mmCIF file with all atom_site columns, C-alpha atoms in Angstrom:
data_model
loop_
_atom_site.group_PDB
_atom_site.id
_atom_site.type_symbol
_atom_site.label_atom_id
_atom_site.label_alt_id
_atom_site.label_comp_id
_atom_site.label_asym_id
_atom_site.label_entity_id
_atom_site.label_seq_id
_atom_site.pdbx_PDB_ins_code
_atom_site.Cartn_x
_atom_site.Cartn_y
_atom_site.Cartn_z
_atom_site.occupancy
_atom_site.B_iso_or_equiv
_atom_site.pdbx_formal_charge
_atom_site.auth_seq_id
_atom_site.auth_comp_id
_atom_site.auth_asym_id
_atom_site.auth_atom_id
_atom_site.pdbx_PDB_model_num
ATOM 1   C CA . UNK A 1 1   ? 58.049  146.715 111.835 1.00 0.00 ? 1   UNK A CA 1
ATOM 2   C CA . UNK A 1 2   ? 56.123  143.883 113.332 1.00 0.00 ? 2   UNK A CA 1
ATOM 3   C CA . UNK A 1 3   ? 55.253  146.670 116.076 1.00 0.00 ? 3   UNK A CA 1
ATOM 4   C CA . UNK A 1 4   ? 54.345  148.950 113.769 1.00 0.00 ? 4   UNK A CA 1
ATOM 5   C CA . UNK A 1 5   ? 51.999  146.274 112.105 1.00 0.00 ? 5   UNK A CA 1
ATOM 6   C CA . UNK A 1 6   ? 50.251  145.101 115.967 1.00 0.00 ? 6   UNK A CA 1
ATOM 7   C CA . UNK A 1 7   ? 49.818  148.769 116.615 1.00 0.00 ? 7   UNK A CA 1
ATOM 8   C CA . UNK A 1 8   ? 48.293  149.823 113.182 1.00 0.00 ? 8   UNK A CA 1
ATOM 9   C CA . UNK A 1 9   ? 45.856  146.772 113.444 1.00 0.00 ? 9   UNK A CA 1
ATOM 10  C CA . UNK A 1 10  ? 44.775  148.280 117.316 1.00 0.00 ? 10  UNK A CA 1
ATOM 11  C CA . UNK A 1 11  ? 43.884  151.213 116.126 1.00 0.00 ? 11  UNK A CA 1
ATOM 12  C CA . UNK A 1 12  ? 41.918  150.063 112.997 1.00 0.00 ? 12  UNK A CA 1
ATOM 13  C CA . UNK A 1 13  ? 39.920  148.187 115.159 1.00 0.00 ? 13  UNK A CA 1
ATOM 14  C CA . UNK A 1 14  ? 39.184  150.906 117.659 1.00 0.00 ? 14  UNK A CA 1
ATOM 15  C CA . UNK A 1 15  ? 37.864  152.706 114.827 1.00 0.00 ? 15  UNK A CA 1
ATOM 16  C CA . UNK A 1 16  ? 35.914  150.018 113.122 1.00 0.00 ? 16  UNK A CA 1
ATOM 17  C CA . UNK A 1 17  ? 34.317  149.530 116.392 1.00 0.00 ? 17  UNK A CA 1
ATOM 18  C CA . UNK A 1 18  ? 33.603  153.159 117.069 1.00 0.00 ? 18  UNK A CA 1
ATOM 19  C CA . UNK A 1 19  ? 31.790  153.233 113.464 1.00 0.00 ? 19  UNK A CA 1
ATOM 20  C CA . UNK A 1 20  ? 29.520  150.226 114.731 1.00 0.00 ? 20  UNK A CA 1
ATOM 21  C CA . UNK A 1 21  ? 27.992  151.847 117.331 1.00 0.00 ? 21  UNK A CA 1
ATOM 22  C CA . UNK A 1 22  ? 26.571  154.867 115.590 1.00 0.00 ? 22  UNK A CA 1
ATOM 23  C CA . UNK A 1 23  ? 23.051  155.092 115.681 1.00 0.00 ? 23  UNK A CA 1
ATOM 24  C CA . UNK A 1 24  ? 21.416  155.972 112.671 1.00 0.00 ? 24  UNK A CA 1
ATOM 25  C CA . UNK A 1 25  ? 18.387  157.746 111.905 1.00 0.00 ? 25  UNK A CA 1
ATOM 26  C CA . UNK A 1 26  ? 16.497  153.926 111.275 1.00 0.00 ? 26  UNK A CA 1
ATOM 27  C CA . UNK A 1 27  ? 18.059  152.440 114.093 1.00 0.00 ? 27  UNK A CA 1
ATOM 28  C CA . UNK A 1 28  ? 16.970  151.996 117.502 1.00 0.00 ? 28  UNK A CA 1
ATOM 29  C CA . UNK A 1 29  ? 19.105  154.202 120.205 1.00 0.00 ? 29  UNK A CA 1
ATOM 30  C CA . UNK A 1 30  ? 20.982  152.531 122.749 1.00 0.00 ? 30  UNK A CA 1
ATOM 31  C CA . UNK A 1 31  ? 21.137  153.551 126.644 1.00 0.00 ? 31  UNK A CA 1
ATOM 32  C CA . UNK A 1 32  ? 24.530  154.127 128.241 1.00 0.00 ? 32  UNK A CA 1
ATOM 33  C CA . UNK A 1 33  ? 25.552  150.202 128.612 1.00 0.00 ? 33  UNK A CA 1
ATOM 34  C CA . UNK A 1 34  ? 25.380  150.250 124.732 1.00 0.00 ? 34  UNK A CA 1
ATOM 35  C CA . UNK A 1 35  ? 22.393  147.438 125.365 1.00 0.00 ? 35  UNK A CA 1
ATOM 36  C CA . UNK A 1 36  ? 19.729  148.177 123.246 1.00 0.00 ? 36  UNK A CA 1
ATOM 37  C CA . UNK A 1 37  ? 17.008  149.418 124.471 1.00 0.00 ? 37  UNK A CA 1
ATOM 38  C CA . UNK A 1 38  ? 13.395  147.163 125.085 1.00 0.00 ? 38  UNK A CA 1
ATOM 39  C CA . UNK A 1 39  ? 11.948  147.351 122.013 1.00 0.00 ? 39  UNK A CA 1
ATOM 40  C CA . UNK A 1 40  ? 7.931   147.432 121.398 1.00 0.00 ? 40  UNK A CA 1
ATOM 41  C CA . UNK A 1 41  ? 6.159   144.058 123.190 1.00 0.00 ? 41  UNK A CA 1
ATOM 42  C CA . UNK A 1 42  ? 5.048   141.398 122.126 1.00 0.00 ? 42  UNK A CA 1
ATOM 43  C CA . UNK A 1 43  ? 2.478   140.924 120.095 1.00 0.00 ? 43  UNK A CA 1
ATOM 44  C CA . UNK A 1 44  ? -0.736  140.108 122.014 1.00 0.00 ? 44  UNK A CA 1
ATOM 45  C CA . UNK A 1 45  ? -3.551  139.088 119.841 1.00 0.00 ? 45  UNK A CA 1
ATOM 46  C CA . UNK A 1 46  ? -4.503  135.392 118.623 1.00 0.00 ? 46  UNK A CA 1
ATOM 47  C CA . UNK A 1 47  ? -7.056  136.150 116.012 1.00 0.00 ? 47  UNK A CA 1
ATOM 48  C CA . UNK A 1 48  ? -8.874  138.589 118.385 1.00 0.00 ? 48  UNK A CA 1
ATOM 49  C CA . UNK A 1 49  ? -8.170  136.312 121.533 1.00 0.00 ? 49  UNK A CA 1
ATOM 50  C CA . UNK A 1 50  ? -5.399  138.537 123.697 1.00 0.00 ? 50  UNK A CA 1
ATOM 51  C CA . UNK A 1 51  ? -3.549  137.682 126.595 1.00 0.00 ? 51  UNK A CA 1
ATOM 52  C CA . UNK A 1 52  ? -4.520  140.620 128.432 1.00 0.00 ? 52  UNK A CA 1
ATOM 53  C CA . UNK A 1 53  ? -8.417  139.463 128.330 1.00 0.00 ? 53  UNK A CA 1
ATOM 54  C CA . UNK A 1 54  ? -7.401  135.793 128.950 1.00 0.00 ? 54  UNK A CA 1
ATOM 55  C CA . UNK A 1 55  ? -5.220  136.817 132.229 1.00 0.00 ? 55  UNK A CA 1
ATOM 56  C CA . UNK A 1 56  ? -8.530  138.687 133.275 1.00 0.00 ? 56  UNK A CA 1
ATOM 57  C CA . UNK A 1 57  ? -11.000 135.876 132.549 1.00 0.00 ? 57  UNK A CA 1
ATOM 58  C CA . UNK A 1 58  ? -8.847  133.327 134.082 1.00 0.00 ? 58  UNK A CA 1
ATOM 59  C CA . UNK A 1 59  ? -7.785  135.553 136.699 1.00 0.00 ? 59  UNK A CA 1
ATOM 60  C CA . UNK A 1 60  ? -3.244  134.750 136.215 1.00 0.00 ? 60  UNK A CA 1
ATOM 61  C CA . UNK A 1 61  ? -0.202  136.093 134.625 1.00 0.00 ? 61  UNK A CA 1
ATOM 62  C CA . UNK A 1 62  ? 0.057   134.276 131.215 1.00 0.00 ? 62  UNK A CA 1
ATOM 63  C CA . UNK A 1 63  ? 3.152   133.496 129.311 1.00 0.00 ? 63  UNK A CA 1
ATOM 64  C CA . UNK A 1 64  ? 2.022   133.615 125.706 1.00 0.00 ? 64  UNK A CA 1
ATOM 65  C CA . UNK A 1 65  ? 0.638   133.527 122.699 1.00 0.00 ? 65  UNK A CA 1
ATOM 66  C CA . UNK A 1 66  ? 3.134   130.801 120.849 1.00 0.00 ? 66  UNK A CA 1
ATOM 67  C CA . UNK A 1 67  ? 1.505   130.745 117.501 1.00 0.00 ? 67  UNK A CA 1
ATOM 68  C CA . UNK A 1 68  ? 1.169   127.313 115.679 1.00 0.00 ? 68  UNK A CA 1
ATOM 69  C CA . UNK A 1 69  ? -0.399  126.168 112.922 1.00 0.00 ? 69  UNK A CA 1
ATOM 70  C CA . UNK A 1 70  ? -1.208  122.344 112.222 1.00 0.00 ? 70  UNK A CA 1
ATOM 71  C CA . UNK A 1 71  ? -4.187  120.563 109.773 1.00 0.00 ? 71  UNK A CA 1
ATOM 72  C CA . UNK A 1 72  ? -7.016  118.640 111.307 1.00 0.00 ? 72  UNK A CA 1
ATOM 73  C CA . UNK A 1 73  ? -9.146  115.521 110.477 1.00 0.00 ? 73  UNK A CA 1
ATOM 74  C CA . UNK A 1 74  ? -11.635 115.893 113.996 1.00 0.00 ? 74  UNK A CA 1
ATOM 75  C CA . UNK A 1 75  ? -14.602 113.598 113.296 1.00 0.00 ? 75  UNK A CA 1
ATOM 76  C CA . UNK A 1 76  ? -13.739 113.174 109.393 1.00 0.00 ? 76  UNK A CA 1
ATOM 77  C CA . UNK A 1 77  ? -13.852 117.240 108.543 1.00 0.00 ? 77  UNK A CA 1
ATOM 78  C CA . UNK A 1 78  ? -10.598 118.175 106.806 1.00 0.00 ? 78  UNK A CA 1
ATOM 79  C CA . UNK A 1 79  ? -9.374  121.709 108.022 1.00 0.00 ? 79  UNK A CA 1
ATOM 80  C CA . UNK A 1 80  ? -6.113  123.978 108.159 1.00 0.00 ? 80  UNK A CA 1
ATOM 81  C CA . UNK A 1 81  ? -6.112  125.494 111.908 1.00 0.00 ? 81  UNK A CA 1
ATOM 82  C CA . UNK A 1 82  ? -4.147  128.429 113.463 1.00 0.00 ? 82  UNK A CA 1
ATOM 83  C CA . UNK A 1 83  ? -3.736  129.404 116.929 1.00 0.00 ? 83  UNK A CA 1
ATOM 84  C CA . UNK A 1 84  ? -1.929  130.043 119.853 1.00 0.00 ? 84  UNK A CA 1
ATOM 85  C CA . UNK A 1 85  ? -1.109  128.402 123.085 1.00 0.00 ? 85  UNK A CA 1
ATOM 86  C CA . UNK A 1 86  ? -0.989  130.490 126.699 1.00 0.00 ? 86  UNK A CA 1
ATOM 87  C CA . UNK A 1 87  ? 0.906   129.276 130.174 1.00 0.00 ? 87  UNK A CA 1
ATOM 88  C CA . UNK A 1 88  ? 0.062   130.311 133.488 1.00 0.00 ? 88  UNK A CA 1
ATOM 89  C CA . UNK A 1 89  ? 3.500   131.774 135.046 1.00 0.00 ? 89  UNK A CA 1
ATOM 90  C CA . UNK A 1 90  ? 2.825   129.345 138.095 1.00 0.00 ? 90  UNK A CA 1
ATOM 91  C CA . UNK A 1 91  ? 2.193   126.257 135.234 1.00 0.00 ? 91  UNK A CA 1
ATOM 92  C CA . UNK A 1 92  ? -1.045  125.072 136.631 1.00 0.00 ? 92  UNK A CA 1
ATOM 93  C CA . UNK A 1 93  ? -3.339  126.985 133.809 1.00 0.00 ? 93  UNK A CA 1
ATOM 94  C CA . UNK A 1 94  ? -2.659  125.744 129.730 1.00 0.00 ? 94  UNK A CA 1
ATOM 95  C CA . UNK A 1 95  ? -4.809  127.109 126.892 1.00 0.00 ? 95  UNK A CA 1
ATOM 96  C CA . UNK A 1 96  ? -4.743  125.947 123.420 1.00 0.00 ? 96  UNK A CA 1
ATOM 97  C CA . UNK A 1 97  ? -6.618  128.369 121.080 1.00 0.00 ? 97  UNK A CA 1
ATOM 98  C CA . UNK A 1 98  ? -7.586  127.045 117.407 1.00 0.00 ? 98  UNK A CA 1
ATOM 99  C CA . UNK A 1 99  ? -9.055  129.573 115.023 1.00 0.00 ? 99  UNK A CA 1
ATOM 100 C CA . UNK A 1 100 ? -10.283 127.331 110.911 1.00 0.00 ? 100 UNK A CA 1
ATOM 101 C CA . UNK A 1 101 ? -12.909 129.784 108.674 1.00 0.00 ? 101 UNK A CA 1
ATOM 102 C CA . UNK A 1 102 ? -14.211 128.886 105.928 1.00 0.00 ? 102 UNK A CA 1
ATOM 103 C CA . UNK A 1 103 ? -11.063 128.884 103.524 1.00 0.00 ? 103 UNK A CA 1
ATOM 104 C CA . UNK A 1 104 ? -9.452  126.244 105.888 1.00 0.00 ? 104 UNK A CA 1
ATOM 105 C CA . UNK A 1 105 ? -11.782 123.845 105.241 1.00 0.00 ? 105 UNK A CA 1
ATOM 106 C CA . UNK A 1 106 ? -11.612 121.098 102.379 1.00 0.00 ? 106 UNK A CA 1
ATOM 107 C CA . UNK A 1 107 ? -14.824 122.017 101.116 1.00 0.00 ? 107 UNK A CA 1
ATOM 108 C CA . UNK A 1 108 ? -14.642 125.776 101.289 1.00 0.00 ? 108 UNK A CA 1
ATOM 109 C CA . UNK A 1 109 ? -17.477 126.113 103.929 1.00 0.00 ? 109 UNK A CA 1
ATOM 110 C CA . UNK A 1 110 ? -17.400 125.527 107.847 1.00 0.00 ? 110 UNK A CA 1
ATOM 111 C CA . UNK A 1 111 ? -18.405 122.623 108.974 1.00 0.00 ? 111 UNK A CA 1
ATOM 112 C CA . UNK A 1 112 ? -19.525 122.197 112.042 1.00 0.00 ? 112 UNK A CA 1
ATOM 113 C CA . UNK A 1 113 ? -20.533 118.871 113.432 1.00 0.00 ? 113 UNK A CA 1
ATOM 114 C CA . UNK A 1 114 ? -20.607 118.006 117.208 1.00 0.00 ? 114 UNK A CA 1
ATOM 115 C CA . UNK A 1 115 ? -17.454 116.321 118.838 1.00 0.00 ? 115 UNK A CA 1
ATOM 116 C CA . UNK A 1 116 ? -17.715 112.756 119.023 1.00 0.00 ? 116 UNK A CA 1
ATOM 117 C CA . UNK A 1 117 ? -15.746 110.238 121.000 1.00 0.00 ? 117 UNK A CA 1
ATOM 118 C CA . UNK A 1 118 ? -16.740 107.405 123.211 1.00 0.00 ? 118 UNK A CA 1
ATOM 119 C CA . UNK A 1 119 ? -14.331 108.320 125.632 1.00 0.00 ? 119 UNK A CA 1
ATOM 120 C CA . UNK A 1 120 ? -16.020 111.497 126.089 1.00 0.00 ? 120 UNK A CA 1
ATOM 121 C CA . UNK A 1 121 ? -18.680 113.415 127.491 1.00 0.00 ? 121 UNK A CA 1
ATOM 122 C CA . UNK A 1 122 ? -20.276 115.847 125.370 1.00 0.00 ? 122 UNK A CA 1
ATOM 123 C CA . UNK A 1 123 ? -22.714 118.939 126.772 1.00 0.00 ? 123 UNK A CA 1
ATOM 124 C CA . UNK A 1 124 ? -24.246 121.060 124.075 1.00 0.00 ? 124 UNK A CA 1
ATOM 125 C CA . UNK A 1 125 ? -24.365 124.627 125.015 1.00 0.00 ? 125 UNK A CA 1
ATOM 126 C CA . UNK A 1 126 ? -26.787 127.538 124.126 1.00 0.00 ? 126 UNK A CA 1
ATOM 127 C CA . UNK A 1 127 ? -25.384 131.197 124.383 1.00 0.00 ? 127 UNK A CA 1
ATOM 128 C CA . UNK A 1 128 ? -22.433 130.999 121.691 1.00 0.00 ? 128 UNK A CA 1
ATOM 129 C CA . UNK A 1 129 ? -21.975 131.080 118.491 1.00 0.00 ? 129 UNK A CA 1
ATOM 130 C CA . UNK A 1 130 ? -24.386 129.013 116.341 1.00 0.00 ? 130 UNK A CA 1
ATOM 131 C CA . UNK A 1 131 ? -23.558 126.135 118.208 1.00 0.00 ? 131 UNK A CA 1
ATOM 132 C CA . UNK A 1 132 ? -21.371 124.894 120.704 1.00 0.00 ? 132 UNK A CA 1
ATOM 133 C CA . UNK A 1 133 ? -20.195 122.032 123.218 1.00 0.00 ? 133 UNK A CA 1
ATOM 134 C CA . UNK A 1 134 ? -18.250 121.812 126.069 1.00 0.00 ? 134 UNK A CA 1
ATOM 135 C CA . UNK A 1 135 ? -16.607 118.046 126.040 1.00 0.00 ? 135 UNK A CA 1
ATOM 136 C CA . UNK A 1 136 ? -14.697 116.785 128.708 1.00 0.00 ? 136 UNK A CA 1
ATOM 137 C CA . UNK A 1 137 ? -13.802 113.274 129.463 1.00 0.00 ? 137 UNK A CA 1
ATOM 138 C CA . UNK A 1 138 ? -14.806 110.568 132.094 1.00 0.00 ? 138 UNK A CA 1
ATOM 139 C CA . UNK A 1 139 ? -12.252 111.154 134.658 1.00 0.00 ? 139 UNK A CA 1
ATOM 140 C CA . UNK A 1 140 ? -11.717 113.627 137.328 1.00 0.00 ? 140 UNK A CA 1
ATOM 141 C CA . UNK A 1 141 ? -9.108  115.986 135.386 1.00 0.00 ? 141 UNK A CA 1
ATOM 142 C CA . UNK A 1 142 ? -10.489 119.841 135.570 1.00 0.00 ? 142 UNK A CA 1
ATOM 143 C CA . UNK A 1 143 ? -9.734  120.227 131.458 1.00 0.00 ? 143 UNK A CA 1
ATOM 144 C CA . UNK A 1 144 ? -12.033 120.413 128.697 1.00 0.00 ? 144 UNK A CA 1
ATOM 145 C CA . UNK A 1 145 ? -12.947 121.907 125.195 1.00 0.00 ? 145 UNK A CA 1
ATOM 146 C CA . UNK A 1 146 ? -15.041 124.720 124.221 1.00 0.00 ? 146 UNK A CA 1
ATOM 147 C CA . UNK A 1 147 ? -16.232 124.003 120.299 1.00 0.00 ? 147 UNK A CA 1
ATOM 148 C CA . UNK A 1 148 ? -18.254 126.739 118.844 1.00 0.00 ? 148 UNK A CA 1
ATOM 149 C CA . UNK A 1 149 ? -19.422 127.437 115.559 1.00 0.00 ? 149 UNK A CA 1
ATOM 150 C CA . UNK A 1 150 ? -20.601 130.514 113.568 1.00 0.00 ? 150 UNK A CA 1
ATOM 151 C CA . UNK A 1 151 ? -21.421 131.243 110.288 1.00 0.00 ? 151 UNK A CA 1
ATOM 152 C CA . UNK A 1 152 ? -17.588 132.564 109.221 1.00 0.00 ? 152 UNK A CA 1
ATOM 153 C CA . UNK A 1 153 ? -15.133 130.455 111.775 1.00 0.00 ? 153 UNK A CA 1
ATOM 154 C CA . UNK A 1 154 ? -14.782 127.572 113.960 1.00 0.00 ? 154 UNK A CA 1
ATOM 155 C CA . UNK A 1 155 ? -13.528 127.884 117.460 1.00 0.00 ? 155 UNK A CA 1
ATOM 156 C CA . UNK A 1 156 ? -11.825 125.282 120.080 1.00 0.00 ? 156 UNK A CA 1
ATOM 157 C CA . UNK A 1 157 ? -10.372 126.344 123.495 1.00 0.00 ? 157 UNK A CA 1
ATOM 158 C CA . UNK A 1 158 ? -9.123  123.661 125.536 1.00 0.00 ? 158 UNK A CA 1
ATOM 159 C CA . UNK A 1 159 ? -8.329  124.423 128.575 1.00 0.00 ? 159 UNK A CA 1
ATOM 160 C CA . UNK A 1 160 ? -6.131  122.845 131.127 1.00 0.00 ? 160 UNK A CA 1
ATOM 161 C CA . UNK A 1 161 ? -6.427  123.558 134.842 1.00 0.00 ? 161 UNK A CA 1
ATOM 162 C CA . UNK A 1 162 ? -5.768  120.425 136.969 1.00 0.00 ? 162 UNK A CA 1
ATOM 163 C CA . UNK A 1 163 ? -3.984  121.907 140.022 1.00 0.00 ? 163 UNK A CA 1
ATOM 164 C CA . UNK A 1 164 ? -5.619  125.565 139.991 1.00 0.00 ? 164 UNK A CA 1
ATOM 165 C CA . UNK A 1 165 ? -8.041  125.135 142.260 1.00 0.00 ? 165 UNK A CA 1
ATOM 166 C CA . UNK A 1 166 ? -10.898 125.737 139.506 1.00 0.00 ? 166 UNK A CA 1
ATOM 167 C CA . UNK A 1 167 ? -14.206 123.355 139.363 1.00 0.00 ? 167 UNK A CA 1
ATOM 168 C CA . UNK A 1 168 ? -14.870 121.842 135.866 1.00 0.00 ? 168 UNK A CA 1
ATOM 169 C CA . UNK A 1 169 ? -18.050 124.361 135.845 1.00 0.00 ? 169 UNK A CA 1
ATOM 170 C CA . UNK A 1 170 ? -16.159 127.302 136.550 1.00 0.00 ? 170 UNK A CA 1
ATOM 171 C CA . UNK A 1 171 ? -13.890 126.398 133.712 1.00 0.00 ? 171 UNK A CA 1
ATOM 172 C CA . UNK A 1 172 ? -16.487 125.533 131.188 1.00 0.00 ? 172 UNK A CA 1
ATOM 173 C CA . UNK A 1 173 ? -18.215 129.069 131.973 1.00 0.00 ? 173 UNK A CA 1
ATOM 174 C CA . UNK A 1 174 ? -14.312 130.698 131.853 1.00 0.00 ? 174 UNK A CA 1
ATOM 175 C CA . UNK A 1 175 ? -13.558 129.620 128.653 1.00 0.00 ? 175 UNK A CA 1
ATOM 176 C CA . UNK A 1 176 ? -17.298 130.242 127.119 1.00 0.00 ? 176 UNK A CA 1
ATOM 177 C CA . UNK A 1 177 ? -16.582 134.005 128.461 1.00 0.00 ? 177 UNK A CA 1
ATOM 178 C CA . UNK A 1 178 ? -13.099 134.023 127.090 1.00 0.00 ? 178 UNK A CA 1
ATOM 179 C CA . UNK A 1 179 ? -14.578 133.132 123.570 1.00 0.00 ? 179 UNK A CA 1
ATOM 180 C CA . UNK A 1 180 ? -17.028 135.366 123.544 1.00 0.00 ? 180 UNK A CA 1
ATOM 181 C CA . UNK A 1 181 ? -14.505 138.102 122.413 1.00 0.00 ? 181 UNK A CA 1
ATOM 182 C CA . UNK A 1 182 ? -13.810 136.249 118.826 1.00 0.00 ? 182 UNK A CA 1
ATOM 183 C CA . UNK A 1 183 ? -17.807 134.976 118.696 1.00 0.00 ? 183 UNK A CA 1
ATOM 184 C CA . UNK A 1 184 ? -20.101 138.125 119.785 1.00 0.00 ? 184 UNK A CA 1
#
């Protein structure tokens, strides 16, 4: 009986398994490894920053975007921010993308005030947005932040780049380009 019983259980298995792998007219199909099969990518798009037209500004594979969402207090304006952070595949190349309109903000407007901190050094630029500034800090690093302003959102993109080779210029002018896909 006990034989009977072991047996019986095999084969109720077997069949239980063979229902499981039925595909049904929602599911996705397998291949012949029973593995499913790659499914649609990734999503791509950071508030209308992609990682295809980041790759091609800043000229490398990214792995990316991680989304992330955080609250700010940068030079005493209260804001909600979203965003997304890219990595170079080599690692020498990190963006940080932060994306506040005018809901995020504790007043209901954007503000938009220039960057301020001793340690840093601030460059107003013209070409972007309303306004904008490139701020980097006193030392040698090749990193910095792109803050622009329009009249709906405020943008940062700071940008890491230390052992790629770039100048700080060709950064600041990277990143400017790489914005101007959310801006103009």
């Amino acid at each position: 009986m006990r034989h009977l019983s072991l047996a019986g259980a095999a084969v109720l298995a077997v069949l239980l398994a063979g229902c499981t792998s039925t595909v049904g007219p929602d599911e996705p199909a397998q291949n012949d490894d029973s593995t499913p099969q790659a499914s649609a990518p990734a999503e791509t798009d950071c508030y209308g920053l992609t990682t295809e037209h980041l790759a091609d500004v800043f000229g490398t594979e990214l792995r990316g975007p991680d989304q992330e969402n955080d609250n700010s207090d940068d030079d005493g304006v209260e804001r909600s921010v979203r965003g997304c952070d890219w990595e170079a595949q080599q690692g020498d190349l990190d963006i940080d993308f932060d994306y506040s309109e005018a809901g995020d903000f504790a007043g209901g407007t954007v503000e938009c005030i220039e960057p301020s901190d001793r340690d840093d050094v601030v460059t107003p630029l013209d070409g972007i947005g309303n306004s904008a500034w490139w701020v980097t800090d006193d030392d040698n690093d090749v990193s910095g932040e792109l803050r622009v302003c329009a009249d709906d959102v405020l943008l940062e993109l700071d940008v890491d780049a230390d052992d790629s080779g770039m100048t700080r210029d060709e950064l600041r002018d990277m990143a400017v380009e790489a914005l101007r896909a959310v801006v103009d």
